[in-house]
XYZ file of C-alpha atoms in Angstrom:
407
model
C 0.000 0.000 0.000
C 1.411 3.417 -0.841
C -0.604 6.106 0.139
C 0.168 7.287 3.212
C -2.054 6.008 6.230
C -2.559 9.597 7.188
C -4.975 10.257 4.859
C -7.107 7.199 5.504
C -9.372 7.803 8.631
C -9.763 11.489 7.217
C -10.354 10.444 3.825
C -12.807 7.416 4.952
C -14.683 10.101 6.890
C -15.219 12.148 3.856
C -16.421 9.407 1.465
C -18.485 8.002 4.715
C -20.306 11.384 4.836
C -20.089 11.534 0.918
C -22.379 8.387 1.241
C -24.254 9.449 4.061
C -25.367 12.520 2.039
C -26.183 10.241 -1.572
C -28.074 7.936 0.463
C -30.281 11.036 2.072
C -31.306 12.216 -1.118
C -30.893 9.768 -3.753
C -31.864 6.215 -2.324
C -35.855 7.465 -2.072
C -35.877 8.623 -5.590
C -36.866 4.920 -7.442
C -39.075 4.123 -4.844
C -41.204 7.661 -5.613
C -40.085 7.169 -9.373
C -41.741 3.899 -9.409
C -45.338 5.166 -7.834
C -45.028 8.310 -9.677
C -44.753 6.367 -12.913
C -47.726 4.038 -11.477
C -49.969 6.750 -10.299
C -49.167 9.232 -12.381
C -47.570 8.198 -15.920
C -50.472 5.394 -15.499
C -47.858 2.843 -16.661
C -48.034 -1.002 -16.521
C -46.111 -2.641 -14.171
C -44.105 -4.265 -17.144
C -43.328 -0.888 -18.528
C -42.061 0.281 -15.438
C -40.029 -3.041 -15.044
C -38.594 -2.352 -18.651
C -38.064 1.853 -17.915
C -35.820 0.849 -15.175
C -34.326 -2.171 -16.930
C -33.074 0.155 -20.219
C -31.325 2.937 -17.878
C -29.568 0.690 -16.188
C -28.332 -1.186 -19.570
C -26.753 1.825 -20.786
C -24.086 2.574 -18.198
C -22.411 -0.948 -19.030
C -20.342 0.700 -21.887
C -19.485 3.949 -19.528
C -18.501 1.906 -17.137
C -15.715 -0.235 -19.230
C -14.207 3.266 -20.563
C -14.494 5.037 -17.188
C -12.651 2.218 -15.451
C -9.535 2.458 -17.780
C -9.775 6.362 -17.421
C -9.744 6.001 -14.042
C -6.716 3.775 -13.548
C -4.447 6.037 -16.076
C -5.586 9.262 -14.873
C -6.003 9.038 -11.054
C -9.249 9.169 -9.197
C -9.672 12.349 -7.791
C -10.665 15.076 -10.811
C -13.090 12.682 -11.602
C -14.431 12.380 -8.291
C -14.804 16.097 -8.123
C -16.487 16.327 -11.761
C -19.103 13.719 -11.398
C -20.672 15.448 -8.905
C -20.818 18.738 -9.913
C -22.398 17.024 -13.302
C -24.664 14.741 -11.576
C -26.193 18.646 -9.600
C -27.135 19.240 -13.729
C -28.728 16.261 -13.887
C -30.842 16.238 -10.624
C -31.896 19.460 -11.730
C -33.255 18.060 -15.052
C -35.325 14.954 -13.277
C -36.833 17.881 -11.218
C -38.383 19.866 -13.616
C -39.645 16.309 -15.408
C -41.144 15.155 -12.493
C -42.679 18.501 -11.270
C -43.788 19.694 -14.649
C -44.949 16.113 -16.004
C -42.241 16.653 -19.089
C -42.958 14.077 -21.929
C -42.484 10.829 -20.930
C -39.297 10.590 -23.356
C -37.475 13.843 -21.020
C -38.098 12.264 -17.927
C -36.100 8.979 -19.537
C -33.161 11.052 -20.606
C -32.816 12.746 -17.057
C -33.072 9.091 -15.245
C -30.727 7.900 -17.499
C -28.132 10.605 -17.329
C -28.437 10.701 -13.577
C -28.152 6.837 -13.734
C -25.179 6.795 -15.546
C -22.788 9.436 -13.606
C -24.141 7.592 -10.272
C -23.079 4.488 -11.812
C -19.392 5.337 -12.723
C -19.598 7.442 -8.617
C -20.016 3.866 -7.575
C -17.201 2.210 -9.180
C -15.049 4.985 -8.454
C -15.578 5.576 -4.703
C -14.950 1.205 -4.619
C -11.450 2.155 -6.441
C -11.050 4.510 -3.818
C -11.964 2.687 -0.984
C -9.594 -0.354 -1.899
C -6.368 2.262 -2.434
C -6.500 3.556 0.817
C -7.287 0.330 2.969
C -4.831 -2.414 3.830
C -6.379 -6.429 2.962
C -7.204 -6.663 6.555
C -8.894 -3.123 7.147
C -10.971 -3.864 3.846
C -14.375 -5.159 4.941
C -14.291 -2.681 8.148
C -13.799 0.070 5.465
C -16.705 -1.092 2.863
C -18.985 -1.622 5.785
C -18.496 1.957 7.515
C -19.099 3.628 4.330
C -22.206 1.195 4.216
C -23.748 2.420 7.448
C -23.377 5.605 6.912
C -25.153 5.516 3.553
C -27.761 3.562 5.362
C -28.269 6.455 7.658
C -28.841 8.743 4.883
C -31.089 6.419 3.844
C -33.269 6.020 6.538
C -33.701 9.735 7.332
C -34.056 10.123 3.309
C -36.652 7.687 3.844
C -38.428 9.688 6.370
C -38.679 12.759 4.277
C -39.426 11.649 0.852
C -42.644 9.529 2.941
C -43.475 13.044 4.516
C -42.974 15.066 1.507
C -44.971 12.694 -0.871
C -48.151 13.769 1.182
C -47.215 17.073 0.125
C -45.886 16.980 -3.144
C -44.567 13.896 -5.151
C -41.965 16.382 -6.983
C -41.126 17.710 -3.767
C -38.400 15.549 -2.767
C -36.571 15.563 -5.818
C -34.991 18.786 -4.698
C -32.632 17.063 -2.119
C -30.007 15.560 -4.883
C -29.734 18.627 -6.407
C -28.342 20.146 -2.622
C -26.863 17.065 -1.841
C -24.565 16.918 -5.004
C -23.737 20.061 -4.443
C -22.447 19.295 -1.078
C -20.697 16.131 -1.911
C -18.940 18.176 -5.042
C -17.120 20.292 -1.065
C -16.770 17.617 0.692
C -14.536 15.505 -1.971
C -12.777 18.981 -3.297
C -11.737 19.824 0.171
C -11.034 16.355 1.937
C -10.012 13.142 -0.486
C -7.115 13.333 -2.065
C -5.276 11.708 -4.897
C -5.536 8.004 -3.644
C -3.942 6.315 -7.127
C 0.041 6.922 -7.783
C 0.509 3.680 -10.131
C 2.791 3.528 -12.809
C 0.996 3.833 -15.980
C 3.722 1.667 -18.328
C 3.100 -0.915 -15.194
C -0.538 -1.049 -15.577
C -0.660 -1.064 -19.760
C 2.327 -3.821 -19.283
C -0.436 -5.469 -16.275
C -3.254 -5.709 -18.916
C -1.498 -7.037 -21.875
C -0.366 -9.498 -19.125
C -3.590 -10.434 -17.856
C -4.775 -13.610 -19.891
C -7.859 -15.593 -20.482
C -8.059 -17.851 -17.448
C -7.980 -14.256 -15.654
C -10.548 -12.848 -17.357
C -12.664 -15.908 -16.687
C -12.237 -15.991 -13.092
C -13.315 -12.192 -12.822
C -16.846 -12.847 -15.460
C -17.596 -16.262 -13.213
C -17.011 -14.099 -10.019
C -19.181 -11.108 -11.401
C -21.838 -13.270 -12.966
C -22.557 -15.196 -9.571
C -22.185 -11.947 -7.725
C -24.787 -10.303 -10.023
C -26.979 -13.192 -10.734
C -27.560 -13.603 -6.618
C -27.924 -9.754 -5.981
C -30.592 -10.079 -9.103
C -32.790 -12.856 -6.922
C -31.885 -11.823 -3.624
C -32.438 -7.633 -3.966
C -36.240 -7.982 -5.214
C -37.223 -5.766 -2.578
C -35.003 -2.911 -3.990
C -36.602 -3.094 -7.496
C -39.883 -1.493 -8.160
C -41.691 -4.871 -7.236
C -42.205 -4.296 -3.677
C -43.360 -0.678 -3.811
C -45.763 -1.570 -6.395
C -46.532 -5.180 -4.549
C -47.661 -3.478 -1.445
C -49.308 -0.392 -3.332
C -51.691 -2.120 -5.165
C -52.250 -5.345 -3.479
C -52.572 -4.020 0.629
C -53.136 -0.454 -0.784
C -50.351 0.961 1.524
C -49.556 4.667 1.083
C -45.873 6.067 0.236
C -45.313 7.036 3.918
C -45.976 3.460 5.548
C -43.659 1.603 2.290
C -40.425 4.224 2.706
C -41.359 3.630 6.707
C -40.818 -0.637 6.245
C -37.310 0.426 3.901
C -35.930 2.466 6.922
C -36.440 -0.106 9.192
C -34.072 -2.120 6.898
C -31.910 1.079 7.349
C -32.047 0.826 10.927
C -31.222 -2.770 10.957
C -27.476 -2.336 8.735
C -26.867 0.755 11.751
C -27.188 -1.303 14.481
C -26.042 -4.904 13.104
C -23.850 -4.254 10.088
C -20.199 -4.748 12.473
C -21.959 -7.688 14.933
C -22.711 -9.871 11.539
C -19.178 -8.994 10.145
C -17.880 -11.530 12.844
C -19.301 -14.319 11.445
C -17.724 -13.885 8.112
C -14.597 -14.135 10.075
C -15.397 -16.978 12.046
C -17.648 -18.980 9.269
C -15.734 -17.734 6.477
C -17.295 -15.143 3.688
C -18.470 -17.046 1.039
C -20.260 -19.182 3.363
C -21.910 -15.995 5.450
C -22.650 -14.897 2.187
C -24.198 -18.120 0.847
C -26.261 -17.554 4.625
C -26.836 -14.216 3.543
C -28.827 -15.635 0.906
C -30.730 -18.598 2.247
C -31.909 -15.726 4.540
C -33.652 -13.641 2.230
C -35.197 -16.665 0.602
C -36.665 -17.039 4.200
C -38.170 -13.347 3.998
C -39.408 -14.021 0.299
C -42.179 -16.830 1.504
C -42.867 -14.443 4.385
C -43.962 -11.559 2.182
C -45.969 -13.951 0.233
C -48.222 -15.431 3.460
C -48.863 -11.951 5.304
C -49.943 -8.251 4.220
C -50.042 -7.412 8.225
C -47.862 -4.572 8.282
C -46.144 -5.917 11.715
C -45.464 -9.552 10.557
C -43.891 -7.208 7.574
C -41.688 -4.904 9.747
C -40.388 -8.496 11.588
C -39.671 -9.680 7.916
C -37.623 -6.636 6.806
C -35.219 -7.370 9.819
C -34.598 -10.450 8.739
C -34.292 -9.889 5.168
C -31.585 -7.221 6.443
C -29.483 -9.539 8.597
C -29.444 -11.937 5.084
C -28.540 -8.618 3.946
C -25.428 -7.803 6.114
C -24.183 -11.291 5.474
C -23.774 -10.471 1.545
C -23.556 -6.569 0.395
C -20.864 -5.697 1.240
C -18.678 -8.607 0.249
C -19.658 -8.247 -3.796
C -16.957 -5.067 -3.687
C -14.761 -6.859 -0.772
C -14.504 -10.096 -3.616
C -13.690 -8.006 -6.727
C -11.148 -6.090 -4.621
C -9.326 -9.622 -4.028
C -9.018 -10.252 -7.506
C -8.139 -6.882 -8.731
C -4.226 -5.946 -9.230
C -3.240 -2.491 -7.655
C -2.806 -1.124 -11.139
C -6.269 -2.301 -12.298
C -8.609 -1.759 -9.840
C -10.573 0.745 -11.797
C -10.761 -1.571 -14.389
C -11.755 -4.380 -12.296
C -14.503 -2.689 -11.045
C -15.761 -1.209 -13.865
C -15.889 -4.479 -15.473
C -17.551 -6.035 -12.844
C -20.055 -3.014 -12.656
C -20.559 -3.843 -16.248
C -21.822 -7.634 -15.720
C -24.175 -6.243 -12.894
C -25.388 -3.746 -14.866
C -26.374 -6.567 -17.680
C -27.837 -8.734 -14.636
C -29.013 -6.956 -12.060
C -31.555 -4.177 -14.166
C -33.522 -7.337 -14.480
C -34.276 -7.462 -11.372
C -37.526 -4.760 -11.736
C -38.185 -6.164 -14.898
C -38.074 -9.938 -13.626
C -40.010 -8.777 -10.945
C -42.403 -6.524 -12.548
C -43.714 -9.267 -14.973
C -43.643 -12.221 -12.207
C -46.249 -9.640 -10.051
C -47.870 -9.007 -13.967
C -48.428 -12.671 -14.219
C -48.925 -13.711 -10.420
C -50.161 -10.805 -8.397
C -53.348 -12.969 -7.144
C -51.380 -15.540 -6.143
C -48.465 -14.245 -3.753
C -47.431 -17.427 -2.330
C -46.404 -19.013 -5.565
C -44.949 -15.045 -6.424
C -42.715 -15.135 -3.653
C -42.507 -18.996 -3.718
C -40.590 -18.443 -7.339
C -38.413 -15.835 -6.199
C -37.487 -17.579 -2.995
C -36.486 -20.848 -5.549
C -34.367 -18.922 -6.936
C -32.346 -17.188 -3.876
C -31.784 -20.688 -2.584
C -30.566 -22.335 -5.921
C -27.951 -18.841 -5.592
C -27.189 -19.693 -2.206
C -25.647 -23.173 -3.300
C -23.923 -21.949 -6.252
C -22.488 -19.055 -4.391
C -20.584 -21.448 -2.517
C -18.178 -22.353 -5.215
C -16.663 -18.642 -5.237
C -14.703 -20.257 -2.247
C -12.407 -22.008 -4.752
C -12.107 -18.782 -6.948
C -11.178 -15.883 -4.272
C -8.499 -15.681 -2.496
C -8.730 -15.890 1.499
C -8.003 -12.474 3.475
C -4.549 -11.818 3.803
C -3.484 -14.224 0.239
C -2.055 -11.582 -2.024
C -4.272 -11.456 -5.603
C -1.163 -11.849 -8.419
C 0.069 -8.577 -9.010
C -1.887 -6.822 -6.236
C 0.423 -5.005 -3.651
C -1.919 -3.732 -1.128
C-alpha cells in the first residue's frame, strides 16, 4: 500500500459522509419514481419493469471506458467532476417530475443521472480499496455502508413526509446534496492512485484468459444472486404493497428504513461471522436468509409480521452486500482496480436491471397468487445460495495476495 495512512481515517470520513449525504437524497428517488410512474404516468407494471431495466443497460459501456480512465488518470478530478455534473442532472429529473415533461425527457434525465451515479459507484470502490490495507478492507466497505444507510433512513423519512405534500417535492434534495458532496470531496479526499501507468498497460497485456474468466464467473454469480436476492429494492415491492394491501408512500419508505435501521445497528456484529464462518459461506447464509423473507412476504400483508420480515431480510442482507466489492477487490491488481470494477459493474449492470423487470412481470403474471410469487423468487435465492458457494475455490482468502496486487 502506498498512500500514506494519514490520509485514511480522514479520507474514509469524507467518502463516509459523501455516502451518508447520496443515500439522504438519492436512495428514495426509485421508490417515488416507481409510484409516480404508477400513479401518475399510469404505466403497466411491465413498462415500469422495462423503464428501469433500459437505464440501467446503458451505463455498461461507460462503465468499461471510465474504469480504464480512471486507472491512467487518477481518481480524484473525476471524483470532483461527477458530482458537480450529476447537480445538472438532478436538476433536469426535477423539472420532469414537477412539470410532467414528456415521458421521453423524464427517460433522458433518469438515465443521465443513472449513468454518472453508476461510474460514482465504481469509483468511490477504487477509492476505498487504495487507501485500505487487505485486513482493514471489509471494516472500510462496511463503515461507508452504514453511513449511507443512515442517509437512507432519514431520506426515507422525508421523501414519505414530503410525498403527502408533493410527489416532486423531494426531488430537490439531490440537487443540494450533489452540491455538497462536489465540497466535501474537493476539500477532503485526495489523490488516492500513484501507479505507474507503463506498469498497468504492461499489467493488462499481461492479464490472460483464465484471468478474465475468473473475474466474469465471479461477477456473474455476484450479479446473478444480488438479481434474486435484492427484489425488494426493485420497483416490485413498492408496487406489490401499493396495489395489493393499498399501503400509502409514507408506511412503504417507513418498512425500507427499518431495513436502514437494521445495517446501523447490526452491520459490524454480523461482520464476525464472516470471520469466524468464512465469507463465502456468510454470504451463501446471507442468501438462504432472504429466501426465508421471500415466503414471508408472500403469506402476510399485516404490516407488523412485515416490519419483523424486513429485519430479517436485512441480517441476510449484512451477510452479503458488502462482500460483492470486498470479492472483486481480491481479484483486482493495484494497477487495475478501476478496471476491475468497472468491469464487474458492467456484468451487474447486464444482470441486475432485471431485477424490476423480472419482478415486474412475475407480479404481472402472479399478483393474485403471492405465495407461488414469492414462492418463485425464494427458488431462486436458494438455488444462488448453493452456487455461491463455489466462489470459495475462486477468491483468495483475506490476507493471500491477488497476483500482481500489492496492497
Amino acid at each position: 500500500m502506498r498512500n500514506s495512512k494519514s490520509h485514511m481515517p480522514r479520507s474514509l470520513l469524507a467518502i463516509s459522509f459523501a455516502d451518508l449525504i447520496r443515500g439522504f437524497t438519492r436512495y428514495p428517488l426509485w421508490i417515488l419514481l416507481s409510484i409516480y410512474l404508477l400513479q401518475f404516468r399510469r404505466l403497466s407494471y411491465i413498462d415500469i419493469g422495462i423503464f428501469f431495466l433500459l437505464q440501467s443497460v446503458i451505463t455498461v459501456p461507460f462503465s468499461l471506458v471510465l474504469g480504464k480512465h480512471m486507472d491512467l488518470h487518477g481518481r480524484r478530478k473525476l471524483a470532483v467532476l461527477l458530482p458537480a455534473v450529476l447537480t445538472f442532472a438532478f436538476v433536469g429529473l426535477f423539472f420532469c417530475v414537477s412539470m410532467n415533461l414528456p415521458i421521453f425527457m423524464l427517460f433522458a434525465a433518469m438515465v443521465s443521472t443513472s449513468v454518472l451515479s453508476q461510474i460514482q459507484y465504481n469509483l468511490y470502490n477504487a477509492i476505498l480499496t487504495d487507501l485500505s490495507t487487505e485486513s482493514a478492507r471489509v471494516g472500510f466497505f462496511s463503515t461507508v455502508r452504514v453511513f449511507s444507510n443512515a442517509g437512507i433512513g432519514i431520506g426515507l423519512i422525508f421523501s414519505g413526509l414530503t410525498s403527502l405534500v408533493s410527489p416532486s417535492l423531494y426531488f430537490i434534495a439531490p440537487i443540494i446534496g450533489s452540491l455538497a458532496e462536489v465540497f466535501i470531496v474537493f476539500k477532503y479526499i485526495p489523490e488516492t492512485f500513484h501507479g505507474d501507468r507503463r506498469k498497468a498497460a504492461m499489467h493488462e497485456r499481461q492479464i490472460g484468459i483464465s484471468n478474465a474468466r475468473i473475474l466474469f464467473a465471479v461477477s456473474m454469480v455476484l450479479a446473478l444472486s444480488a438479481l434474486v436476492s435484492n427484489m425488494y429494492e426493485s420497483p416490485m415491492l413498492p408496487l406489490y404493497l401499493t396495489s395489493r394491501y393499498h399501503y400509502s408512500t409514507f408506511l412503504i419508505t417507513g418498512l425500507y428504513a427499518v431495513n436502514t435501521v437494521i445495517v446501523i445497528l447490526f452491520q459490524f456484529r454480523i461482520n464476525a461471522l464472516g470471520k469466524r464462518f468464512g465469507e463465502v459461506t456468510a454470504y451463501s447464509i446471507g442468501l438462504l436468509l432472504y429466501a426465508l423473507s421471500d415466503i414471508v412476504f408472500g403469506l402476510t400483508g399485516a404490516f407488523a409480521l412485515l416490519v419483523l420480515n424486513v429485519v430479517l431480510l436485512t441480517i441476510g442482507e449484512n451477510m452479503t452486500a458488502q462482500f460483492s466489492q470486498v470479492f472483486i477487490s481480491r481479484l483486482a491488481p493495484e494497477e487495475m482496480r478501476g478496471r476491475y470494477f468497472g468491469f464487474s459493474s458492467a456484468v451487474f449492470s447486464f444482470i441486475f436491471p432485471l431485477s424490476p423487470f423480472l419482478g415486474t412481470g412475475l407480479l404481472e403474471l402472479f399478483h393474485g397468487t403471492p405465495l407461488l410469487l414469492w414462492g418463485i423468487i425464494a427458488g431462486m435465492c436458494f438455488l444462488m445460495a448453493i452456487i455461491s458457494r463455489f466462489l470459495g475455490k475462486i477468491i483468495p482468502e483475506p490476507g493471500v495476495a491477488t497476483e500482481g496486487n500489492n496492497s
